[in-house]
PDB file of C-alpha atoms in Angstrom:
ATOM      1  CA  UNK A   1     122.409  66.671  91.572  1.00  0.00           C
ATOM      2  CA  UNK A   2     119.089  67.931  93.124  1.00  0.00           C
ATOM      3  CA  UNK A   3     116.146  67.609  91.080  1.00  0.00           C
ATOM      4  CA  UNK A   4     113.732  70.816  91.235  1.00  0.00           C
ATOM      5  CA  UNK A   5     110.442  70.904  90.995  1.00  0.00           C
ATOM      6  CA  UNK A   6     109.909  74.401  89.126  1.00  0.00           C
ATOM      7  CA  UNK A   7     112.751  76.015  87.457  1.00  0.00           C
ATOM      8  CA  UNK A   8     112.251  79.572  85.835  1.00  0.00           C
ATOM      9  CA  UNK A   9     114.970  80.626  83.336  1.00  0.00           C
ATOM     10  CA  UNK A  10     115.230  84.220  81.862  1.00  0.00           C
ATOM     11  CA  UNK A  11     111.252  84.657  82.198  1.00  0.00           C
ATOM     12  CA  UNK A  12     110.209  87.910  80.300  1.00  0.00           C
ATOM     13  CA  UNK A  13     106.690  88.970  80.197  1.00  0.00           C
ATOM     14  CA  UNK A  14     105.914  92.017  78.481  1.00  0.00           C
ATOM     15  CA  UNK A  15     102.478  93.980  77.693  1.00  0.00           C
ATOM     16  CA  UNK A  16     102.260  95.962  74.299  1.00  0.00           C
ATOM     17  CA  UNK A  17     100.273  99.077  75.088  1.00  0.00           C
ATOM     18  CA  UNK A  18      99.612 102.506  73.291  1.00  0.00           C
ATOM     19  CA  UNK A  19     101.801 103.638  75.564  1.00  0.00           C
ATOM     20  CA  UNK A  20     104.603 101.746  74.952  1.00  0.00           C
ATOM     21  CA  UNK A  21     105.878  98.008  75.889  1.00  0.00           C
ATOM     22  CA  UNK A  22     105.665  97.493  79.449  1.00  0.00           C
ATOM     23  CA  UNK A  23     108.201  95.037  80.818  1.00  0.00           C
ATOM     24  CA  UNK A  24     106.527  93.389  83.760  1.00  0.00           C
ATOM     25  CA  UNK A  25     108.647  90.654  84.121  1.00  0.00           C
ATOM     26  CA  UNK A  26     112.263  91.310  82.603  1.00  0.00           C
ATOM     27  CA  UNK A  27     114.546  88.177  82.674  1.00  0.00           C
ATOM     28  CA  UNK A  28     113.296  86.417  86.138  1.00  0.00           C
ATOM     29  CA  UNK A  29     114.767  83.248  87.314  1.00  0.00           C
ATOM     30  CA  UNK A  30     114.305  81.317  90.205  1.00  0.00           C
ATOM     31  CA  UNK A  31     114.362  77.480  91.289  1.00  0.00           C
ATOM     32  CA  UNK A  32     111.603  75.653  93.843  1.00  0.00           C
ATOM     33  CA  UNK A  33     112.047  72.146  95.112  1.00  0.00           C
ATOM     34  CA  UNK A  34     109.187  69.570  96.335  1.00  0.00           C
ATOM     35  CA  UNK A  35     107.883  70.760  99.513  1.00  0.00           C
ATOM     36  CA  UNK A  36     109.854  74.283  99.715  1.00  0.00           C
ATOM     37  CA  UNK A  37     108.030  77.737 100.104  1.00  0.00           C
ATOM     38  CA  UNK A  38     109.600  80.383  98.385  1.00  0.00           C
ATOM     39  CA  UNK A  39     108.401  83.939  99.185  1.00  0.00           C
ATOM     40  CA  UNK A  40     108.396  86.716  96.431  1.00  0.00           C
ATOM     41  CA  UNK A  41     108.182  90.115  98.009  1.00  0.00           C
ATOM     42  CA  UNK A  42     108.104  93.881  96.720  1.00  0.00           C
ATOM     43  CA  UNK A  43     106.317  97.129  96.208  1.00  0.00           C
ATOM     44  CA  UNK A  44     102.729  96.827  94.315  1.00  0.00           C
ATOM     45  CA  UNK A  45     103.426  96.755  90.328  1.00  0.00           C
ATOM     46  CA  UNK A  46     106.756  95.027  90.572  1.00  0.00           C
ATOM     47  CA  UNK A  47     105.706  92.239  88.493  1.00  0.00           C
ATOM     48  CA  UNK A  48     105.050  89.736  91.152  1.00  0.00           C
ATOM     49  CA  UNK A  49     101.446  88.587  90.039  1.00  0.00           C
ATOM     50  CA  UNK A  50     102.613  88.603  86.687  1.00  0.00           C
ATOM     51  CA  UNK A  51     105.409  86.172  87.419  1.00  0.00           C
ATOM     52  CA  UNK A  52     102.425  83.935  88.858  1.00  0.00           C
ATOM     53  CA  UNK A  53     100.021  84.451  86.049  1.00  0.00           C
ATOM     54  CA  UNK A  54     103.089  83.558  83.319  1.00  0.00           C
ATOM     55  CA  UNK A  55     103.775  80.300  85.327  1.00  0.00           C
ATOM     56  CA  UNK A  56     100.016  79.111  84.632  1.00  0.00           C
ATOM     57  CA  UNK A  57     100.105  81.045  81.161  1.00  0.00           C
ATOM     58  CA  UNK A  58      97.338  82.874  82.228  1.00  0.00           C
ATOM     59  CA  UNK A  59      98.813  86.284  81.286  1.00  0.00           C
ATOM     60  CA  UNK A  60      95.982  88.769  79.862  1.00  0.00           C
ATOM     61  CA  UNK A  61      95.800  88.593  76.035  1.00  0.00           C
ATOM     62  CA  UNK A  62      96.284  90.154  73.330  1.00  0.00           C
ATOM     63  CA  UNK A  63      98.262  92.901  75.109  1.00  0.00           C
ATOM     64  CA  UNK A  64     100.404  90.543  77.348  1.00  0.00           C
ATOM     65  CA  UNK A  65     102.712  88.324  76.074  1.00  0.00           C
ATOM     66  CA  UNK A  66     105.358  85.857  77.281  1.00  0.00           C
ATOM     67  CA  UNK A  67     108.381  86.772  74.842  1.00  0.00           C
ATOM     68  CA  UNK A  68     111.204  84.632  76.168  1.00  0.00           C
ATOM     69  CA  UNK A  69     112.376  82.142  78.937  1.00  0.00           C
ATOM     70  CA  UNK A  70     111.735  79.044  80.194  1.00  0.00           C
ATOM     71  CA  UNK A  71     108.771  77.566  82.732  1.00  0.00           C
ATOM     72  CA  UNK A  72     110.465  73.887  83.435  1.00  0.00           C
ATOM     73  CA  UNK A  73     107.751  71.823  85.725  1.00  0.00           C
ATOM     74  CA  UNK A  74     108.613  68.490  86.130  1.00  0.00           C
ATOM     75  CA  UNK A  75     110.992  68.752  83.417  1.00  0.00           C
ATOM     76  CA  UNK A  76     108.911  69.710  80.703  1.00  0.00           C
ATOM     77  CA  UNK A  77     108.662  73.361  79.648  1.00  0.00           C
ATOM     78  CA  UNK A  78     105.337  75.143  80.231  1.00  0.00           C
ATOM     79  CA  UNK A  79     105.738  77.499  77.247  1.00  0.00           C
ATOM     80  CA  UNK A  80     105.973  74.768  75.058  1.00  0.00           C
ATOM     81  CA  UNK A  81     102.530  73.089  75.733  1.00  0.00           C
ATOM     82  CA  UNK A  82      99.540  73.300  73.986  1.00  0.00           C
ATOM     83  CA  UNK A  83      96.551  75.007  75.463  1.00  0.00           C
ATOM     84  CA  UNK A  84      94.798  71.876  76.006  1.00  0.00           C
ATOM     85  CA  UNK A  85      97.642  70.239  77.581  1.00  0.00           C
ATOM     86  CA  UNK A  86      98.078  73.528  80.230  1.00  0.00           C
ATOM     87  CA  UNK A  87      94.338  72.833  81.200  1.00  0.00           C
ATOM     88  CA  UNK A  88      95.454  69.534  82.636  1.00  0.00           C
ATOM     89  CA  UNK A  89      98.162  71.192  84.317  1.00  0.00           C
ATOM     90  CA  UNK A  90      96.168  74.025  85.755  1.00  0.00           C
ATOM     91  CA  UNK A  91      94.334  72.676  88.856  1.00  0.00           C
ATOM     92  CA  UNK A  92      95.758  69.072  88.873  1.00  0.00           C
ATOM     93  CA  UNK A  93      99.445  69.986  88.804  1.00  0.00           C
ATOM     94  CA  UNK A  94      99.789  73.603  89.868  1.00  0.00           C
ATOM     95  CA  UNK A  95      96.997  75.688  91.296  1.00  0.00           C
ATOM     96  CA  UNK A  96      96.706  79.513  92.406  1.00  0.00           C
ATOM     97  CA  UNK A  97      94.946  80.895  95.394  1.00  0.00           C
ATOM     98  CA  UNK A  98      93.961  84.558  94.315  1.00  0.00           C
ATOM     99  CA  UNK A  99      93.975  87.579  96.869  1.00  0.00           C
ATOM    100  CA  UNK A 100      90.281  88.478  96.076  1.00  0.00           C
ATOM    101  CA  UNK A 101      87.939  85.572  97.000  1.00  0.00           C
ATOM    102  CA  UNK A 102      84.751  87.799  95.803  1.00  0.00           C
ATOM    103  CA  UNK A 103      86.428  87.868  92.304  1.00  0.00           C
ATOM    104  CA  UNK A 104      87.391  84.443  92.286  1.00  0.00           C
ATOM    105  CA  UNK A 105      84.236  82.852  93.401  1.00  0.00           C
ATOM    106  CA  UNK A 106      81.249  83.172  90.734  1.00  0.00           C
ATOM    107  CA  UNK A 107      78.475  84.972  92.443  1.00  0.00           C
ATOM    108  CA  UNK A 108      75.616  83.049  90.534  1.00  0.00           C
ATOM    109  CA  UNK A 109      76.906  79.518  91.392  1.00  0.00           C
ATOM    110  CA  UNK A 110      76.907  77.775  94.646  1.00  0.00           C
ATOM    111  CA  UNK A 111      79.806  76.980  96.626  1.00  0.00           C
ATOM    112  CA  UNK A 112      79.341  73.085  96.072  1.00  0.00           C
ATOM    113  CA  UNK A 113      78.726  73.782  92.357  1.00  0.00           C
ATOM    114  CA  UNK A 114      82.382  75.410  91.915  1.00  0.00           C
ATOM    115  CA  UNK A 115      84.115  73.035  94.149  1.00  0.00           C
ATOM    116  CA  UNK A 116      82.444  70.214  91.935  1.00  0.00           C
ATOM    117  CA  UNK A 117      83.417  71.733  88.847  1.00  0.00           C
ATOM    118  CA  UNK A 118      86.900  72.105  90.010  1.00  0.00           C
ATOM    119  CA  UNK A 119      87.296  68.427  90.763  1.00  0.00           C
ATOM    120  CA  UNK A 120      85.527  67.119  87.732  1.00  0.00           C
ATOM    121  CA  UNK A 121      87.787  68.813  85.329  1.00  0.00           C
ATOM    122  CA  UNK A 122      90.327  66.351  86.425  1.00  0.00           C
ATOM    123  CA  UNK A 123      88.406  63.414  87.752  1.00  0.00           C
ATOM    124  CA  UNK A 124      86.130  60.719  86.290  1.00  0.00           C
ATOM    125  CA  UNK A 125      84.096  60.275  89.259  1.00  0.00           C
ATOM    126  CA  UNK A 126      80.145  60.440  89.371  1.00  0.00           C
ATOM    127  CA  UNK A 127      78.555  63.568  90.712  1.00  0.00           C
ATOM    128  CA  UNK A 128      77.577  61.837  94.219  1.00  0.00           C
ATOM    129  CA  UNK A 129      81.403  60.802  94.843  1.00  0.00           C
ATOM    130  CA  UNK A 130      82.354  64.471  93.468  1.00  0.00           C
ATOM    131  CA  UNK A 131      79.883  65.899  95.883  1.00  0.00           C
ATOM    132  CA  UNK A 132      81.050  63.951  98.789  1.00  0.00           C
ATOM    133  CA  UNK A 133      84.771  64.687  98.252  1.00  0.00           C
ATOM    134  CA  UNK A 134      83.692  68.389  98.056  1.00  0.00           C
ATOM    135  CA  UNK A 135      82.300  67.635 101.298  1.00  0.00           C
ATOM    136  CA  UNK A 136      85.561  66.379 102.916  1.00  0.00           C
ATOM    137  CA  UNK A 137      87.641  68.928 101.293  1.00  0.00           C
ATOM    138  CA  UNK A 138      85.779  71.599 102.989  1.00  0.00           C
ATOM    139  CA  UNK A 139      85.802  69.820 106.379  1.00  0.00           C
ATOM    140  CA  UNK A 140      89.570  69.873 105.281  1.00  0.00           C
ATOM    141  CA  UNK A 141      89.845  73.506 105.408  1.00  0.00           C
ATOM    142  CA  UNK A 142      87.742  73.524 108.539  1.00  0.00           C
ATOM    143  CA  UNK A 143      84.648  75.189 107.416  1.00  0.00           C
ATOM    144  CA  UNK A 144      81.976  74.342 109.916  1.00  0.00           C
ATOM    145  CA  UNK A 145      78.948  72.506 108.727  1.00  0.00           C
ATOM    146  CA  UNK A 146      79.978  71.646 104.863  1.00  0.00           C
ATOM    147  CA  UNK A 147      76.514  70.220 104.074  1.00  0.00           C
ATOM    148  CA  UNK A 148      75.138  73.431 104.426  1.00  0.00           C
ATOM    149  CA  UNK A 149      77.866  75.782 102.948  1.00  0.00           C
ATOM    150  CA  UNK A 150      77.671  73.544 100.080  1.00  0.00           C
ATOM    151  CA  UNK A 151      74.517  74.897  98.944  1.00  0.00           C
ATOM    152  CA  UNK A 152      75.276  78.795  99.906  1.00  0.00           C
ATOM    153  CA  UNK A 153      76.375  81.328  97.539  1.00  0.00           C
ATOM    154  CA  UNK A 154      79.630  83.509  97.956  1.00  0.00           C
ATOM    155  CA  UNK A 155      77.670  86.402  99.368  1.00  0.00           C
ATOM    156  CA  UNK A 156      76.397  84.246 102.304  1.00  0.00           C
ATOM    157  CA  UNK A 157      79.872  83.651 103.589  1.00  0.00           C
ATOM    158  CA  UNK A 158      82.197  85.776 105.590  1.00  0.00           C
ATOM    159  CA  UNK A 159      85.434  86.932 103.984  1.00  0.00           C
ATOM    160  CA  UNK A 160      87.688  84.308 106.355  1.00  0.00           C
ATOM    161  CA  UNK A 161      85.317  81.620 105.159  1.00  0.00           C
ATOM    162  CA  UNK A 162      85.228  82.593 101.180  1.00  0.00           C
ATOM    163  CA  UNK A 163      89.171  82.790 101.257  1.00  0.00           C
ATOM    164  CA  UNK A 164      89.007  78.944 103.014  1.00  0.00           C
ATOM    165  CA  UNK A 165      86.785  78.182  99.815  1.00  0.00           C
ATOM    166  CA  UNK A 166      88.799  79.396  97.528  1.00  0.00           C
ATOM    167  CA  UNK A 167      91.643  77.645  99.307  1.00  0.00           C
ATOM    168  CA  UNK A 168      89.703  74.637  99.215  1.00  0.00           C
ATOM    169  CA  UNK A 169      89.258  74.862  95.257  1.00  0.00           C
ATOM    170  CA  UNK A 170      93.059  75.258  94.929  1.00  0.00           C
ATOM    171  CA  UNK A 171      93.991  72.310  96.656  1.00  0.00           C
ATOM    172  CA  UNK A 172      90.996  69.982  95.708  1.00  0.00           C
ATOM    173  CA  UNK A 173      93.085  67.753  93.066  1.00  0.00           C
ATOM    174  CA  UNK A 174      96.203  67.941  95.416  1.00  0.00           C
ATOM    175  CA  UNK A 175      98.283  69.871  93.035  1.00  0.00           C
ATOM    176  CA  UNK A 176     102.122  69.557  93.290  1.00  0.00           C
ATOM    177  CA  UNK A 177     102.791  73.244  93.146  1.00  0.00           C
ATOM    178  CA  UNK A 178     100.488  75.867  94.890  1.00  0.00           C
ATOM    179  CA  UNK A 179     100.654  79.633  94.036  1.00  0.00           C
ATOM    180  CA  UNK A 180      99.423  82.092  96.814  1.00  0.00           C
ATOM    181  CA  UNK A 181      99.077  85.517  95.546  1.00  0.00           C
ATOM    182  CA  UNK A 182      98.673  87.718  98.626  1.00  0.00           C
ATOM    183  CA  UNK A 183      95.917  85.302 100.019  1.00  0.00           C
ATOM    184  CA  UNK A 184      95.533  86.905 103.361  1.00  0.00           C
ATOM    185  CA  UNK A 185      95.125  90.915 102.153  1.00  0.00           C
ATOM    186  CA  UNK A 186      91.385  90.979 103.083  1.00  0.00           C
ATOM    187  CA  UNK A 187      91.610  89.011 106.619  1.00  0.00           C
ATOM    188  CA  UNK A 188      91.947  90.336 109.942  1.00  0.00           C
ATOM    189  CA  UNK A 189      94.745  89.457 111.910  1.00  0.00           C
ATOM    190  CA  UNK A 190      93.233  86.582 113.880  1.00  0.00           C
ATOM    191  CA  UNK A 191      91.634  84.647 110.865  1.00  0.00           C
ATOM    192  CA  UNK A 192      94.944  85.272 108.810  1.00  0.00           C
ATOM    193  CA  UNK A 193      96.808  83.513 111.549  1.00  0.00           C
ATOM    194  CA  UNK A 194      94.200  80.666 111.175  1.00  0.00           C
ATOM    195  CA  UNK A 195      94.246  80.615 107.495  1.00  0.00           C
ATOM    196  CA  UNK A 196      98.062  80.744 107.399  1.00  0.00           C
ATOM    197  CA  UNK A 197      98.386  77.936 109.838  1.00  0.00           C
ATOM    198  CA  UNK A 198      96.080  75.830 107.788  1.00  0.00           C
ATOM    199  CA  UNK A 199      97.824  76.485 104.408  1.00  0.00           C
ATOM    200  CA  UNK A 200     101.384  74.963 106.672  1.00  0.00           C
ATOM    201  CA  UNK A 201      99.250  72.068 107.559  1.00  0.00           C
ATOM    202  CA  UNK A 202      97.956  71.180 103.806  1.00  0.00           C
ATOM    203  CA  UNK A 203     101.243  71.558 102.524  1.00  0.00           C
ATOM    204  CA  UNK A 204     102.953  69.358 105.204  1.00  0.00           C
ATOM    205  CA  UNK A 205     100.126  66.675 104.616  1.00  0.00           C
ATOM    206  CA  UNK A 206     100.525  66.851 100.860  1.00  0.00           C
ATOM    207  CA  UNK A 207     104.075  67.938 100.464  1.00  0.00           C
ATOM    208  CA  UNK A 208     103.439  70.531  97.721  1.00  0.00           C
ATOM    209  CA  UNK A 209     105.794  73.340  96.746  1.00  0.00           C
ATOM    210  CA  UNK A 210     104.507  76.774  97.380  1.00  0.00           C
ATOM    211  CA  UNK A 211     105.424  80.195  95.727  1.00  0.00           C
ATOM    212  CA  UNK A 212     103.920  82.818  98.493  1.00  0.00           C
ATOM    213  CA  UNK A 213     103.345  86.071  97.109  1.00  0.00           C
ATOM    214  CA  UNK A 214     102.957  89.010  99.703  1.00  0.00           C
ATOM    215  CA  UNK A 215     104.030  92.219 101.018  1.00  0.00           C
ATOM    216  CA  UNK A 216     104.412  90.989 104.698  1.00  0.00           C
ATOM    217  CA  UNK A 217     107.358  90.367 105.789  1.00  0.00           C
ATOM    218  CA  UNK A 218     106.150  88.797 109.094  1.00  0.00           C
ATOM    219  CA  UNK A 219     104.538  86.194 106.824  1.00  0.00           C
ATOM    220  CA  UNK A 220     107.658  85.522 105.110  1.00  0.00           C
ATOM    221  CA  UNK A 221     109.367  84.887 108.456  1.00  0.00           C
ATOM    222  CA  UNK A 222     106.509  82.336 109.314  1.00  0.00           C
ATOM    223  CA  UNK A 223     105.723  80.473 106.124  1.00  0.00           C
ATOM    224  CA  UNK A 224     109.272  80.569 103.722  1.00  0.00           C
ATOM    225  CA  UNK A 225     112.339  78.875 103.723  1.00  0.00           C
ATOM    226  CA  UNK A 226     113.661  81.278 100.651  1.00  0.00           C
ATOM    227  CA  UNK A 227     112.821  84.821  99.654  1.00  0.00           C
ATOM    228  CA  UNK A 228     113.091  86.522  96.200  1.00  0.00           C
ATOM    229  CA  UNK A 229     112.839  90.277  96.308  1.00  0.00           C
ATOM    230  CA  UNK A 230     111.408  92.083  93.098  1.00  0.00           C
ATOM    231  CA  UNK A 231     111.813  95.476  91.716  1.00  0.00           C
ATOM    232  CA  UNK A 232     110.715  96.842  88.372  1.00  0.00           C
ATOM    233  CA  UNK A 233     110.014  93.470  87.041  1.00  0.00           C
ATOM    234  CA  UNK A 234     113.207  91.747  87.979  1.00  0.00           C
ATOM    235  CA  UNK A 235     114.818  90.005  91.085  1.00  0.00           C
ATOM    236  CA  UNK A 236     117.038  92.294  92.755  1.00  0.00           C
ATOM    237  CA  UNK A 237     117.848  89.595  95.795  1.00  0.00           C
ATOM    238  CA  UNK A 238     117.356  86.330  96.551  1.00  0.00           C
ATOM    239  CA  UNK A 239     118.598  84.200  99.972  1.00  0.00           C
ATOM    240  CA  UNK A 240     117.360  82.260 102.782  1.00  0.00           C
ATOM    241  CA  UNK A 241     114.741  84.041 105.106  1.00  0.00           C
ATOM    242  CA  UNK A 242     117.336  84.147 107.813  1.00  0.00           C
ATOM    243  CA  UNK A 243     120.074  85.270 105.604  1.00  0.00           C
ATOM    244  CA  UNK A 244     117.805  88.185 103.997  1.00  0.00           C
ATOM    245  CA  UNK A 245     116.784  89.267 107.569  1.00  0.00           C
ATOM    246  CA  UNK A 246     119.909  89.242 109.152  1.00  0.00           C
ATOM    247  CA  UNK A 247     121.886  90.738 106.252  1.00  0.00           C
ATOM    248  CA  UNK A 248     119.854  92.398 103.316  1.00  0.00           C
ATOM    249  CA  UNK A 249     122.653  93.613 101.101  1.00  0.00           C
ATOM    250  CA  UNK A 250     120.617  95.201  98.077  1.00  0.00           C
ATOM    251  CA  UNK A 251     119.551  98.981  99.106  1.00  0.00           C
ATOM    252  CA  UNK A 252     116.024  98.399  98.135  1.00  0.00           C
ATOM    253  CA  UNK A 253     116.061  94.932 100.392  1.00  0.00           C
ATOM    254  CA  UNK A 254     117.251  97.414 103.395  1.00  0.00           C
ATOM    255  CA  UNK A 255     114.835  99.732 102.574  1.00  0.00           C
ATOM    256  CA  UNK A 256     111.913  97.458 102.799  1.00  0.00           C
ATOM    257  CA  UNK A 257     113.231  96.164 105.967  1.00  0.00           C
ATOM    258  CA  UNK A 258     113.358  99.627 107.645  1.00  0.00           C
ATOM    259  CA  UNK A 259     109.802 100.006 106.372  1.00  0.00           C
ATOM    260  CA  UNK A 260     108.742  97.130 108.905  1.00  0.00           C
ATOM    261  CA  UNK A 261     107.104  98.904 111.777  1.00  0.00           C
ATOM    262  CA  UNK A 262     108.696  98.134 115.227  1.00  0.00           C
ATOM    263  CA  UNK A 263     106.842  98.033 118.533  1.00  0.00           C
ATOM    264  CA  UNK A 264     109.745  99.910 120.249  1.00  0.00           C
ATOM    265  CA  UNK A 265     109.780 102.868 117.717  1.00  0.00           C
ATOM    266  CA  UNK A 266     105.724 103.359 117.873  1.00  0.00           C
ATOM    267  CA  UNK A 267     106.666 107.381 118.768  1.00  0.00           C
ATOM    268  CA  UNK A 268     108.749 107.625 115.577  1.00  0.00           C
ATOM    269  CA  UNK A 269     107.118 108.295 112.079  1.00  0.00           C
ATOM    270  CA  UNK A 270     107.843 105.249 110.103  1.00  0.00           C
ATOM    271  CA  UNK A 271     110.414 104.870 107.613  1.00  0.00           C
ATOM    272  CA  UNK A 272     109.446 105.425 104.030  1.00  0.00           C
ATOM    273  CA  UNK A 273     111.012 104.974 100.635  1.00  0.00           C
ATOM    274  CA  UNK A 274     111.311 108.091  98.662  1.00  0.00           C
ATOM    275  CA  UNK A 275     109.620 108.332  95.624  1.00  0.00           C
ATOM    276  CA  UNK A 276     107.800 105.550  93.672  1.00  0.00           C
ATOM    277  CA  UNK A 277     108.690 102.358  91.388  1.00  0.00           C
ATOM    278  CA  UNK A 278     109.109 103.477  87.782  1.00  0.00           C
ATOM    279  CA  UNK A 279     106.393 103.148  85.291  1.00  0.00           C
ATOM    280  CA  UNK A 280     107.370  99.650  83.677  1.00  0.00           C
ATOM    281  CA  UNK A 281     107.075 101.612  80.103  1.00  0.00           C
ATOM    282  CA  UNK A 282     109.581 104.254  80.962  1.00  0.00           C
ATOM    283  CA  UNK A 283     112.322 102.518  82.834  1.00  0.00           C
ATOM    284  CA  UNK A 284     115.524 104.580  83.844  1.00  0.00           C
ATOM    285  CA  UNK A 285     118.964 103.739  82.364  1.00  0.00           C
ATOM    286  CA  UNK A 286     120.901 101.630  84.614  1.00  0.00           C
ATOM    287  CA  UNK A 287     119.809 100.302  87.821  1.00  0.00           C
ATOM    288  CA  UNK A 288     115.924 100.835  88.127  1.00  0.00           C
ATOM    289  CA  UNK A 289     116.399 101.589  91.618  1.00  0.00           C
ATOM    290  CA  UNK A 290     118.984 104.301  91.181  1.00  0.00           C
ATOM    291  CA  UNK A 291     116.589 107.361  91.644  1.00  0.00           C
ATOM    292  CA  UNK A 292     115.601 106.406  95.020  1.00  0.00           C
ATOM    293  CA  UNK A 293     118.548 104.597  96.378  1.00  0.00           C
ATOM    294  CA  UNK A 294     120.479 106.169  99.297  1.00  0.00           C
ATOM    295  CA  UNK A 295     123.406 104.293  97.904  1.00  0.00           C
ATOM    296  CA  UNK A 296     123.671 105.292  94.357  1.00  0.00           C
ATOM    297  CA  UNK A 297     126.452 106.365  92.814  1.00  0.00           C
ATOM    298  CA  UNK A 298     127.132 107.927  89.321  1.00  0.00           C
ATOM    299  CA  UNK A 299     127.603 104.578  87.719  1.00  0.00           C
ATOM    300  CA  UNK A 300     124.509 103.198  88.765  1.00  0.00           C
ATOM    301  CA  UNK A 301     122.503 105.391  86.442  1.00  0.00           C
ATOM    302  CA  UNK A 302     124.559 104.261  83.531  1.00  0.00           C
ATOM    303  CA  UNK A 303     124.990 100.680  84.029  1.00  0.00           C
ATOM    304  CA  UNK A 304     122.500  98.004  84.753  1.00  0.00           C
ATOM    305  CA  UNK A 305     123.586  95.126  87.046  1.00  0.00           C
ATOM    306  CA  UNK A 306     123.027  91.411  87.012  1.00  0.00           C
ATOM    307  CA  UNK A 307     121.970  89.096  89.659  1.00  0.00           C
ATOM    308  CA  UNK A 308     125.215  87.891  91.004  1.00  0.00           C
ATOM    309  CA  UNK A 309     125.812  85.254  93.289  1.00  0.00           C
ATOM    310  CA  UNK A 310     127.975  85.909  96.239  1.00  0.00           C
ATOM    311  CA  UNK A 311     127.563  82.415  98.082  1.00  0.00           C
ATOM    312  CA  UNK A 312     125.264  79.080  97.968  1.00  0.00           C
ATOM    313  CA  UNK A 313     122.598  80.998  99.723  1.00  0.00           C
ATOM    314  CA  UNK A 314     122.661  84.578  98.580  1.00  0.00           C
ATOM    315  CA  UNK A 315     122.323  86.483  95.270  1.00  0.00           C
ATOM    316  CA  UNK A 316     122.500  90.395  94.547  1.00  0.00           C
ATOM    317  CA  UNK A 317     121.655  92.521  91.825  1.00  0.00           C
ATOM    318  CA  UNK A 318     123.994  95.415  92.590  1.00  0.00           C
ATOM    319  CA  UNK A 319     126.760  97.641  91.472  1.00  0.00           C
ATOM    320  CA  UNK A 320     127.932  97.869  95.040  1.00  0.00           C
ATOM    321  CA  UNK A 321     128.762  94.047  95.024  1.00  0.00           C
ATOM    322  CA  UNK A 322     130.440  93.757  91.473  1.00  0.00           C
TER     323      UNK A 322
END
């Protein structure tokens, strides 16, 4: 029987607001093995980032609350751990790369101080040893002149270098799971390709698992082995990357794939999914995608489908396959 590094089972994270209960994550389940990369895709507001924050128990409080489910990491349920125990997990065993390096880095502390602080939280070495290790980590992520960069501040660095620093902090304690939340959003295409190659290299060296959150199917194709498609707080389809690209089953997955621009169709108007994702505090009855779905039937507005495994490599949540 395969031992999974991470198992998320029936995770539900709700936000209790004056407008009502927002079901940001509503029954999400997936598994991740050591060294594997799982892509998490979907439109903005579908619950991808909240899923990642829930794994680390960093959901904004008091509005946000994990109301149900399990997050089993190395055989232990993280939702049952105390806050003190979780501080030993964050950074040391599970790290997260945020999409905006300017908000992830503290503008009043130098790069060196922020790297040393991350290492000091989990290692008992003296300051000089931590400082030397920090410079080595900057070299590892291919930042030139690390001795100079250590004394600089975030505003003195380019966007690509700042993102590499955020990555350096995330891998400084060699975590077993790396969560990358749209880490290439602010990068141009050349720097993006370099950064992805760097993440691939680091993952190969450390054998870390990765949860990669993105909107870009090109990144999914290059970085991931499996992919989960999220919509309105739920996973609606999960498959290997090859299977999803060759045979997308859920109408939402099909629509997302059709939305990817193609070089040969540059004269045509790009395909656009009609409407917008529903408000999470006022979800429609039945299937949440039904109001936007070109294949919707009458019962889709009444019955909510569950994620159904069609074969070993493919699961889908759609009444078309019931």
